[in-house]
Coordinates of C-alpha atoms in Angstrom, one line a residue:
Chain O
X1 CA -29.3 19.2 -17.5
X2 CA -27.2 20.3 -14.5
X3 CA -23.4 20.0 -15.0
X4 CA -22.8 18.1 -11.9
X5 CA -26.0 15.7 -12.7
X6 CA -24.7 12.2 -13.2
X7 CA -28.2 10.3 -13.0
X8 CA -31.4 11.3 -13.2
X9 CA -34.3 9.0 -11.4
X10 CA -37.6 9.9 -12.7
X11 CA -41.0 8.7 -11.2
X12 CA -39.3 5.1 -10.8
X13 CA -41.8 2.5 -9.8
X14 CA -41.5 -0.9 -8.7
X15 CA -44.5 -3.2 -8.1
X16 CA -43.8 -6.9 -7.9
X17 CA -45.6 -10.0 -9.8
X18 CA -47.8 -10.7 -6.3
X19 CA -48.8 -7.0 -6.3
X20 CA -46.0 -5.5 -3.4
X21 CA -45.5 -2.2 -4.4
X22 CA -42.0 -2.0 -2.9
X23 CA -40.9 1.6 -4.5
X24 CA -43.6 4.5 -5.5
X25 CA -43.1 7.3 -7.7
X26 CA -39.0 7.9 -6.6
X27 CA -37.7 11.2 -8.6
X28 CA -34.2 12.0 -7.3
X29 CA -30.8 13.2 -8.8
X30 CA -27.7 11.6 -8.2
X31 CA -24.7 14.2 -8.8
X32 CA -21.0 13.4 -10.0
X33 CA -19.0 13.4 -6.6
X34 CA -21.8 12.4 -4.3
X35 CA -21.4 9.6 -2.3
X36 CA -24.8 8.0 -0.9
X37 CA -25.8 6.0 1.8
X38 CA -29.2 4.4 1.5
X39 CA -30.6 3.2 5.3
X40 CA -33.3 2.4 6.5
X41 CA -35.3 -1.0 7.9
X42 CA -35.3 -4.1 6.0
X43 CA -38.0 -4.3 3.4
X44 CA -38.3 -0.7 2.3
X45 CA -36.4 -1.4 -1.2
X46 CA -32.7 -0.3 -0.3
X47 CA -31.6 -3.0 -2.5
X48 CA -34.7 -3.0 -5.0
X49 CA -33.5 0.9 -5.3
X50 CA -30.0 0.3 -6.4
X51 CA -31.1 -3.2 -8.4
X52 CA -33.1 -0.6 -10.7
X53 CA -30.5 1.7 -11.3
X54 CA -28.5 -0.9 -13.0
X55 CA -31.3 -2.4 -14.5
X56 CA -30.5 -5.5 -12.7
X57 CA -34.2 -5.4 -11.9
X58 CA -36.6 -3.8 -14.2
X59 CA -38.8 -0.5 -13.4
X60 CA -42.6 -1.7 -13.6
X61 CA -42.8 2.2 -14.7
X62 CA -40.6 5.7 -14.7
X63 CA -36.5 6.2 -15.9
X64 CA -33.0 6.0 -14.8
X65 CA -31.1 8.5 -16.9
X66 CA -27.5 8.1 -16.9
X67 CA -25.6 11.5 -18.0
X68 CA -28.5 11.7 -20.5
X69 CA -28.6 8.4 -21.7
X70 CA -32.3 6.7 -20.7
X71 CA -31.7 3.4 -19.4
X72 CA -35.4 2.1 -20.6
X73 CA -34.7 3.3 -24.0
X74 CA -34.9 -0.3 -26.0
X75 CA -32.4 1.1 -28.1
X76 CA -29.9 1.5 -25.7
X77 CA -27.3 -1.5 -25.2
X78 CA -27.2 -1.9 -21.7
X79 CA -24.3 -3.9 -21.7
X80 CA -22.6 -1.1 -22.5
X81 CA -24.2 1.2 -20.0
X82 CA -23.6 -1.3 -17.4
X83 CA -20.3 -0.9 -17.9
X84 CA -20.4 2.6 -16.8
X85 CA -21.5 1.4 -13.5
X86 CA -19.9 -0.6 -11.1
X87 CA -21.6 -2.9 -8.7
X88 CA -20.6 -4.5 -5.8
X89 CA -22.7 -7.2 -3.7
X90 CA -22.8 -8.6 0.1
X91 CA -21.9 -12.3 -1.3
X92 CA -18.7 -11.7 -2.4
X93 CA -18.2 -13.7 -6.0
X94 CA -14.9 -13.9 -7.6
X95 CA -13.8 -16.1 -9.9
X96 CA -11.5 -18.9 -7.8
X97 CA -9.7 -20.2 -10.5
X98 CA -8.1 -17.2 -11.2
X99 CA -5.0 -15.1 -9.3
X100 CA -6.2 -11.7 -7.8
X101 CA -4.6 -9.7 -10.9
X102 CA -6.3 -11.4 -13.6
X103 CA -9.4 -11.0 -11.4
X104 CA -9.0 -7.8 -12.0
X105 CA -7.4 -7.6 -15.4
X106 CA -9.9 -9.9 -17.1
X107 CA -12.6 -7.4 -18.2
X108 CA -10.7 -4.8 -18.7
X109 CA -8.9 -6.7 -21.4
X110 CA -11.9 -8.6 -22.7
X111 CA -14.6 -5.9 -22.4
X112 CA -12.4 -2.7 -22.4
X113 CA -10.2 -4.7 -25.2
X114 CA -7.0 -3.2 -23.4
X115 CA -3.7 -4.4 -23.6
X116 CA -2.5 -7.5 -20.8
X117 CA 0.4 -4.7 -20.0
X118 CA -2.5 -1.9 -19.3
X119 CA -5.2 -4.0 -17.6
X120 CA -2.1 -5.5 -15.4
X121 CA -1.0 -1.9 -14.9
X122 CA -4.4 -0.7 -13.9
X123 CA -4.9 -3.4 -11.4
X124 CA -1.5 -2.9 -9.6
X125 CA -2.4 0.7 -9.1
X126 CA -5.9 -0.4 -7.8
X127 CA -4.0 -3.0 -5.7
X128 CA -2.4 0.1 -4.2
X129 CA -5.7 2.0 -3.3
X130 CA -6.8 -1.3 -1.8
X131 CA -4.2 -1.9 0.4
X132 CA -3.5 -5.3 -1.0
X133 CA -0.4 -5.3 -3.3
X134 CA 1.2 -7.9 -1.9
X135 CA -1.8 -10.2 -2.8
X136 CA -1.6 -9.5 -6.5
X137 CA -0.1 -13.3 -7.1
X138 CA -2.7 -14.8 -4.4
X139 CA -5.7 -17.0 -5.4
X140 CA -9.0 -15.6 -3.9
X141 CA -9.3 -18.9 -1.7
X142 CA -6.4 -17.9 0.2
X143 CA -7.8 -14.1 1.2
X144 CA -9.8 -13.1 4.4
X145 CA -13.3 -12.3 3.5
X146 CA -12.7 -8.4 4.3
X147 CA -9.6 -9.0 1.8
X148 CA -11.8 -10.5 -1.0
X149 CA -14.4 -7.9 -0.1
X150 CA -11.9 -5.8 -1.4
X151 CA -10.4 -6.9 -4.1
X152 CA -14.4 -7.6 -5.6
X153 CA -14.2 -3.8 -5.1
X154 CA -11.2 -3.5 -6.9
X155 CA -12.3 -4.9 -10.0
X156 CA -15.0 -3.2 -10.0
X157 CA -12.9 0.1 -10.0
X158 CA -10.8 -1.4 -13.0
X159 CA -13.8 -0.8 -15.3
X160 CA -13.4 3.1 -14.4
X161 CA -17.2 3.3 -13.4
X162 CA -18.5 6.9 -13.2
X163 CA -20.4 5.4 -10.4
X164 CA -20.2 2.7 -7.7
X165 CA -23.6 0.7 -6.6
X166 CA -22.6 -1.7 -3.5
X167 CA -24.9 -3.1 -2.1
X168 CA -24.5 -3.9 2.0
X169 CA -20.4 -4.8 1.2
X170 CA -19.8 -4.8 5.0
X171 CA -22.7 -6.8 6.2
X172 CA -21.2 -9.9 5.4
X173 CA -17.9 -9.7 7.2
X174 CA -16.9 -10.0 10.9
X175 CA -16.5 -6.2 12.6
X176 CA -13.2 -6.5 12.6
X177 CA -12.3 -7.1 9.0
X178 CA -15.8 -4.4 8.0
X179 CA -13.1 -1.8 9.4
X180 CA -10.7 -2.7 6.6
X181 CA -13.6 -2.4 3.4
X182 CA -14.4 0.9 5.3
X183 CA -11.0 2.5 5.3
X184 CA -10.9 1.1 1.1
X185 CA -14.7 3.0 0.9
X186 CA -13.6 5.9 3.1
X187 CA -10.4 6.3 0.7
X188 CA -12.4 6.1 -2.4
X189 CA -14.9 8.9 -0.8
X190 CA -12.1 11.3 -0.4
X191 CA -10.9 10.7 -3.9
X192 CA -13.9 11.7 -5.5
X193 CA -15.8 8.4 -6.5
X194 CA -19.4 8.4 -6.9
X195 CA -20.8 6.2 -4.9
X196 CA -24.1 5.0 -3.9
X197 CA -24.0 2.8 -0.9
X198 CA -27.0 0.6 1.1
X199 CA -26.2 -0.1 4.7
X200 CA -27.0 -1.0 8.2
X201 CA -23.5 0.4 9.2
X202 CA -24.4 3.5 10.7
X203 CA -21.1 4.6 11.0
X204 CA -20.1 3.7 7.9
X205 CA -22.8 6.0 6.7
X206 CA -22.2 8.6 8.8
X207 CA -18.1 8.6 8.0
X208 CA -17.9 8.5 4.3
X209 CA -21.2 10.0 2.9
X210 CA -22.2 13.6 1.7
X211 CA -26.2 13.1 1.6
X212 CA -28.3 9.6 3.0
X213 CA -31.2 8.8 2.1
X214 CA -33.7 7.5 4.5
X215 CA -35.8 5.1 2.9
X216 CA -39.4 4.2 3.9
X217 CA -42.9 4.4 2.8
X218 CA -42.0 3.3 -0.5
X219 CA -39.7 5.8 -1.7
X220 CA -36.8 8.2 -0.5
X221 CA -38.9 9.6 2.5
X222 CA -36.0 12.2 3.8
X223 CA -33.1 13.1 2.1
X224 CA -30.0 15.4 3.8
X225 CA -26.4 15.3 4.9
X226 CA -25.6 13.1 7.5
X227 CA -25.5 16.1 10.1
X228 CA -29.3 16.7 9.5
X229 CA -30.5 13.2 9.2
X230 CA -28.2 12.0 12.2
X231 CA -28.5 15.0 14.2
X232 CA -31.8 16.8 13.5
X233 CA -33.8 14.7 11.3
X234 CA -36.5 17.0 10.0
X235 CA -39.2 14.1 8.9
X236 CA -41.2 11.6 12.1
X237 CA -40.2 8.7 10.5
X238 CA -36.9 9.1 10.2
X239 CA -36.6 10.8 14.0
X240 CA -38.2 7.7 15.1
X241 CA -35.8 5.4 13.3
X242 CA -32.8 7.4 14.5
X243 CA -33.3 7.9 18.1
X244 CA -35.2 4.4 18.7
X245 CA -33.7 3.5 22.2
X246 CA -32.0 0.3 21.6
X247 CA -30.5 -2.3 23.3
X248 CA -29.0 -5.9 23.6
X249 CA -28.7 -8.5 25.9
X250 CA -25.8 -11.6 26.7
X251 CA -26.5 -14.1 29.1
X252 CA -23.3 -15.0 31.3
X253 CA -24.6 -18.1 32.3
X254 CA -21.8 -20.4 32.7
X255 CA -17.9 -20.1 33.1
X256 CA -17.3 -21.3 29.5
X257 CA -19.7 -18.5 28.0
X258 CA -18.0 -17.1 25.4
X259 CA -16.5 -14.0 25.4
X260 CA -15.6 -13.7 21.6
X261 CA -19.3 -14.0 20.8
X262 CA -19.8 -11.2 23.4
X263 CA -17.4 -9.1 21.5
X264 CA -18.2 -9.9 18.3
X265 CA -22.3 -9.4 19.2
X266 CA -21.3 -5.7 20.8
X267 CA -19.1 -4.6 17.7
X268 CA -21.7 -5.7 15.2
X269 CA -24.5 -3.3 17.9
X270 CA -21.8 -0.5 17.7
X271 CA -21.4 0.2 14.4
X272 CA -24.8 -0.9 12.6
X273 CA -26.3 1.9 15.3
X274 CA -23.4 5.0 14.6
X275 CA -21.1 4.5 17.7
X276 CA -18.1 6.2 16.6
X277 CA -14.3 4.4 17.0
X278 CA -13.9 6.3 20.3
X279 CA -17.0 5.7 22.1
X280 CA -17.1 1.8 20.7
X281 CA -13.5 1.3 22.3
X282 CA -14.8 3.1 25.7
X283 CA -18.1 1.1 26.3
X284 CA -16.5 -2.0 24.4
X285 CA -13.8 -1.8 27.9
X286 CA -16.6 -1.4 30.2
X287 CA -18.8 -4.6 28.7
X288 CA -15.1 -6.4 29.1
X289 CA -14.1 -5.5 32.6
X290 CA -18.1 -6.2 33.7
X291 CA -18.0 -9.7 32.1
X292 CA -14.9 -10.1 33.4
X293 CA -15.9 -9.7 37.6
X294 CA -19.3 -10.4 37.4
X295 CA -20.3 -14.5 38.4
X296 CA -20.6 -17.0 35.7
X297 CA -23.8 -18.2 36.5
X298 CA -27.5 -18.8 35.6
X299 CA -29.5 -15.8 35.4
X300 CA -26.4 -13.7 35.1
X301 CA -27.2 -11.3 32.0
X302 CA -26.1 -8.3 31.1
X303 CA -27.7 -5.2 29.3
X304 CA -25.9 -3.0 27.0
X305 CA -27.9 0.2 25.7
X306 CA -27.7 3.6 24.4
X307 CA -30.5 6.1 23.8
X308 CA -30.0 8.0 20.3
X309 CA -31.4 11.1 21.3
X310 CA -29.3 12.2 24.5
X311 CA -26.1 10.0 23.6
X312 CA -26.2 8.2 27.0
X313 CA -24.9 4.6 27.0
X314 CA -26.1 2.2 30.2
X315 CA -25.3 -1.0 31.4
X316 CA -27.1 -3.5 33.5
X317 CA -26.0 -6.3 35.1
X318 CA -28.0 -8.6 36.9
X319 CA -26.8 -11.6 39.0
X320 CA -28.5 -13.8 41.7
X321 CA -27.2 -14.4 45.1
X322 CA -26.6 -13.3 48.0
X323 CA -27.2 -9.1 49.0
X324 CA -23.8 -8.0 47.2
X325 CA -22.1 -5.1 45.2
X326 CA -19.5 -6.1 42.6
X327 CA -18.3 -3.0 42.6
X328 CA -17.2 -2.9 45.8
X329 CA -14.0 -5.4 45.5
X330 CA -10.3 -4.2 45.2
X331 CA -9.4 -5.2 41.6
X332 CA -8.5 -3.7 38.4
X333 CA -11.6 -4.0 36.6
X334 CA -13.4 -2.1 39.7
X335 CA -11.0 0.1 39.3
X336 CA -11.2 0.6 35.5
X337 CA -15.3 0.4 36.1
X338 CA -15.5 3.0 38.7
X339 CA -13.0 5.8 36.9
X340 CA -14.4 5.5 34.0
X341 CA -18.6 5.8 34.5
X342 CA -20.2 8.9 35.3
X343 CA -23.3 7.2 37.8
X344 CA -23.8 3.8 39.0
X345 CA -26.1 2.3 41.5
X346 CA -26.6 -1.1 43.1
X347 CA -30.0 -2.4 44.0
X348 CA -31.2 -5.6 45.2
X349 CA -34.7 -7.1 45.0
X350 CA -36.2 -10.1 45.0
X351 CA -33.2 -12.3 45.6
X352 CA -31.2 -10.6 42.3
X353 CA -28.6 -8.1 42.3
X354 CA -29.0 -5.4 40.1
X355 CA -26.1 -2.8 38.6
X356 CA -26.5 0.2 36.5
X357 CA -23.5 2.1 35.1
X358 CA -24.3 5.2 32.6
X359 CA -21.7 7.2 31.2
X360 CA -22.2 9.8 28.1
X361 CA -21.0 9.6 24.9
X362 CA -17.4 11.0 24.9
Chain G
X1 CA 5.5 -13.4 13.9
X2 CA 2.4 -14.9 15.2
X3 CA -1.3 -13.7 14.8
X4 CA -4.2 -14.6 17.1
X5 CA -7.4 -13.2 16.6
X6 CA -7.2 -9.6 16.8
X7 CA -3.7 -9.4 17.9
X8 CA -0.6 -9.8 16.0
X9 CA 3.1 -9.4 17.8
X10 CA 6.5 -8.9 15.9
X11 CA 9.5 -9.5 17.6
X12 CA 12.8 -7.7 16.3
X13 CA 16.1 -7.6 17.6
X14 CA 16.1 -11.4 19.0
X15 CA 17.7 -13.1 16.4
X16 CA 20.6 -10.9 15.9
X17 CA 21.3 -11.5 19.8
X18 CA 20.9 -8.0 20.4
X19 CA 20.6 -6.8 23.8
X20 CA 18.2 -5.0 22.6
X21 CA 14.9 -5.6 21.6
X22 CA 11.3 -4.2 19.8
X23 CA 8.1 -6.1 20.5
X24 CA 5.5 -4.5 18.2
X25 CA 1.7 -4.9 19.4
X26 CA -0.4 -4.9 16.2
X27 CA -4.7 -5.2 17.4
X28 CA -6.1 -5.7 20.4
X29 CA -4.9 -6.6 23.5
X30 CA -8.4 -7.9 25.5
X31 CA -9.8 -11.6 27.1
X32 CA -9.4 -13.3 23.8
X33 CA -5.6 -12.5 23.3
X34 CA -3.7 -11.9 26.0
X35 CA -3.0 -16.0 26.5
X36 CA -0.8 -15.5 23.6
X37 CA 0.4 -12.4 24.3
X38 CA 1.5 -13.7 27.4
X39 CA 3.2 -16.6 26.1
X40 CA 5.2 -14.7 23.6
X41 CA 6.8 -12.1 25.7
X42 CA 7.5 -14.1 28.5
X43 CA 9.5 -16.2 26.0
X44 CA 11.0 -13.3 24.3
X45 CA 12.3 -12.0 28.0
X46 CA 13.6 -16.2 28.6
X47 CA 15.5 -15.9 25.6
X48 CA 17.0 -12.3 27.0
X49 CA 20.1 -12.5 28.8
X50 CA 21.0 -8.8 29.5
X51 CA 19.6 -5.5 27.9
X52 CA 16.1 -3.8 27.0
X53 CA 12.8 -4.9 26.3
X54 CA 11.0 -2.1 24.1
X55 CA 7.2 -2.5 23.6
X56 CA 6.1 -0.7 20.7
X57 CA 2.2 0.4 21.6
X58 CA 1.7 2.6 18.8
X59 CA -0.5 0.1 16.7
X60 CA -2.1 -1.3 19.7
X61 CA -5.6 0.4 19.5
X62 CA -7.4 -1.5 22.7
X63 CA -5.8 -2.5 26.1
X64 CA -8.0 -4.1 29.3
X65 CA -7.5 -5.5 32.7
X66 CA -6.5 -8.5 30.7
X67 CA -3.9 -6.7 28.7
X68 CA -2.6 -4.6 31.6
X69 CA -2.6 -7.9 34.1
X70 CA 0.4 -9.5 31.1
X71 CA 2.1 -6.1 31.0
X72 CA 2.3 -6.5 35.2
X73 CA 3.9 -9.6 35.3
X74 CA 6.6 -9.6 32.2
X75 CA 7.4 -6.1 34.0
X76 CA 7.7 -8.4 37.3
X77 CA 10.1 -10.6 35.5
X78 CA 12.1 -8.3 33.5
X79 CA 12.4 -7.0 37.2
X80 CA 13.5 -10.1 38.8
X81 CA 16.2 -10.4 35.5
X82 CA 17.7 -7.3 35.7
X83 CA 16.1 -6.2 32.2
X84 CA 14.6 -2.9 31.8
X85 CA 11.0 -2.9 30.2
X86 CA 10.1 0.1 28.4
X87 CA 6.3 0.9 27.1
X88 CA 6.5 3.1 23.6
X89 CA 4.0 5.8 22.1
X90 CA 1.0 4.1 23.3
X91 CA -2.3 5.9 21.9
X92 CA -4.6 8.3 23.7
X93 CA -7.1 5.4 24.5
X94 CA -4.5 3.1 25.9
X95 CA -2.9 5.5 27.7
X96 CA -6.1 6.7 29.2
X97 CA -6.5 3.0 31.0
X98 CA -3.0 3.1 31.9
X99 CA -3.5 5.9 33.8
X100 CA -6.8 5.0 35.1
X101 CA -5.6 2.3 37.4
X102 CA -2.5 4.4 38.0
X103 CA 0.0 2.0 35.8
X104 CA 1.7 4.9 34.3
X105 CA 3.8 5.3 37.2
X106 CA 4.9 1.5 37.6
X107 CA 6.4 1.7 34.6
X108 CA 8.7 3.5 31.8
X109 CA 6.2 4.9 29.6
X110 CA 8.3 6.7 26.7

């Protein structure tokens, strides 16, 4: 066994009552330091993957070997082994009743049998790498769903897991508060935590990993750093599931549309396709100062997209009226608009008013 | 302090009766929060008799028209007041917009 081997997956197979054959023959090592993002579309057993790890689901055939230890073995307590491995799930489930230490402290003391002073110790420190110290007192009712998102986190840490499973831990939260439980999982990265991590968040993926794995026709179909499989993905599939040109719409229909939605809608676009911080903020400002000028009326609608493969972002409005050129007023947003895109072009046809802006990524 | 969504503002120096005084901008500063924005510094420079107003940009991470539009008019009333507004270590991205619609010269930008 290699040194730096922490599991070994061998010839896993999962085949559900019904027949669905969701994984197929997976053999793959998971080294100590690595940290893992599993992407790919829904349905090609990202979750299913990690479930079996932990036995949380069972194999229908093949082994997950955990520094040498096979996790099929009916000898093995896996209780025991479970508690090697620390999991973390989209629905975030703490116990309410209890403060955010003894969250934290209450398997350490009842599983781990440590002292209260240790466990208490333990979770102030984890407090720390969590950014949440001042919430050690706080009931979980009383957090943000990015802070219980952490603090879940945190007690998972407080078993000292050799490795972390979390399963989508952004996708439940707003884009605003997914920032903070990326900093915590970008923080654990660089101190060396295993971790094995499914996700739609690209960036996410892209920012805290050393290998993904793209998963499709039922198993780990490419597996490479994020440069490659981002970059210069070697395997069709996963080309095509990279630089898929994608898009979304927002109708600004009527003056009380709102905007929060818009924002909220964009950021979720952003990150679950890889824009990075810099280029979110830039095209978030142009999708503002656009909304913000354009007429708040029916069949106003406006088209946000970006094609993977050359890194170009566009944006189409499209308003009725009269023959006119937004673009062409005196304002601030015009102004913000025109310095900041690299083409645009008004057209009109039809009785509709049509503006394209295109800017690369910067 | 107060917190809207996205944007939180901390006010030092008011209490004390300084003539001197710190707004911090913690967030965002876009469509959805600028109301508040607004409402906060135009009371901070109510409350100000003589002095400084010192905005503190350095944990604002997002500024548009919206933002810039608030920035214009407490500038145009610190004017009219006889108070001196000063704009502190705004980010790359911020400053970028600033400079885009040529702000940077309307105001002192530290």
């Amino acid at each position: 066994m290699n040194t730096q081997e922490l599991i070994r997956i061998e010839h896993l197979n999962k085949t559900y009552e019904n027949g669905f054959t969701v994984l197929e023959d997976v053999t793959v090592n998971i080294n100590r330091g690595d940290v893992i993002s599993v992407i790919g579309a829904s349905g090609t057993g990202k979750t299913t993957f990690i479930r079996l790890i932990n036995r949380l689901d069972e194999p229908s055939r093949g082994s997950v070997i955990l520094d040498g230890v096979d996790l099929s073995d009916p000898n093995v307590n896996i209780d025991t082994m479970r508690m090697r491995i620390g999991m973390v799930f989209q629905s975030i489930n703490l116990f309410e009743q209890m403060s955010v230490t003894d969250n934290i402290t209450i398997g350490q003391t009842e599983l781990l049998k440590r002292s209260k002073e240790e466990a208490v110790n333990k979770a102030k420190e984890l407090l720390k790498t969590v950014g949440l110290v001042n919430e050690a007192d706080s009931f979980p009712e009383e957090l943000s769903d990015g802070q219980r998102q952490r603090i879940a986190i945190a007690r998972a840490l407080a078993m000292d897991p050799e490795i972390m499973l979390l399963d989508e831990p952004t996708s439940a939260l707003d884009p605003m508060t997914a920032g903070e439980v990326v900093a915590v999982l970008r923080n654990l990265a660089n101190l060396g935590t295993t971790m094995v991590v499914v996700t739609h968040n690209m960036s996410l993926a892209k920012s805290i990993s050393n290998r993904i794995f793209y998963m499709d026709e039922k198993g780990i179909y490419e597996d490479d750093t994020p440069k490659v499989i981002f970059e210069n993905p070697q395997k069709p599939r996963t080309k095509e599931f990279i630089f898929r040109v994608t898009s979304f719409n927002f109708a600004l229909d009527n003056e009380h549309y709102d905007y929060i939605d818009l924002r909220n809608k964009y950021l979720n676009f952003a990150s679950s396709h890889g824009i990075d911080e810099k280029n979110t903020d830039f095209c978030r400002l142009l999708i503002e100062e656009l909304a913000t000028i354009l007429p708040k009326k029916s069949g106003t609608e406006i088209t946000f997209s970006l094609a993977q493969k050359t890194g170009e972002f566009e944006l189409i409005a499209v308003y009725s009226g009269v023959d006119y050129d937004i673009l062409s007023e005196d304002n601030l947003s015009v102004t913000i608009i025109r310095n900041s895109v690299e083409g645009y072009a008004h057209k009109y046809v039809d009785g509709a008013n049509r503006l394209a802006l295109k800017w690369g990524r910067r | 302090m107060t917190s809207t969504n996205g944007l939180e503002i901390t006010v030092d120096g008011l209490e004390g009766g300084d003539s001197a005084v710190t707004v911090m901008l913690v967030g965002s500063l876009d469509t959805t929060t600028v109301e508040e924005a607004q409402k906060m510094l135009l009371e901070v420079l109510e409350k100000l008799e003589i002095g400084d107003i010192t905005v503190d940009f350095s944990e604002l991470t997002y500024i548009s028209s919206a933002g810039l539009r608030v920035m214009l008019l407490l500038n145009k009333e610190a004017t009219d007041k006889n108070i001196k507004l000063k704009l502190r270590d705004m980010r790359q991205s911020v400053r970028e917009v600033f400079d885009m619609v040529g702000f940077t010269a309307l105001f002192t930008v530290e």
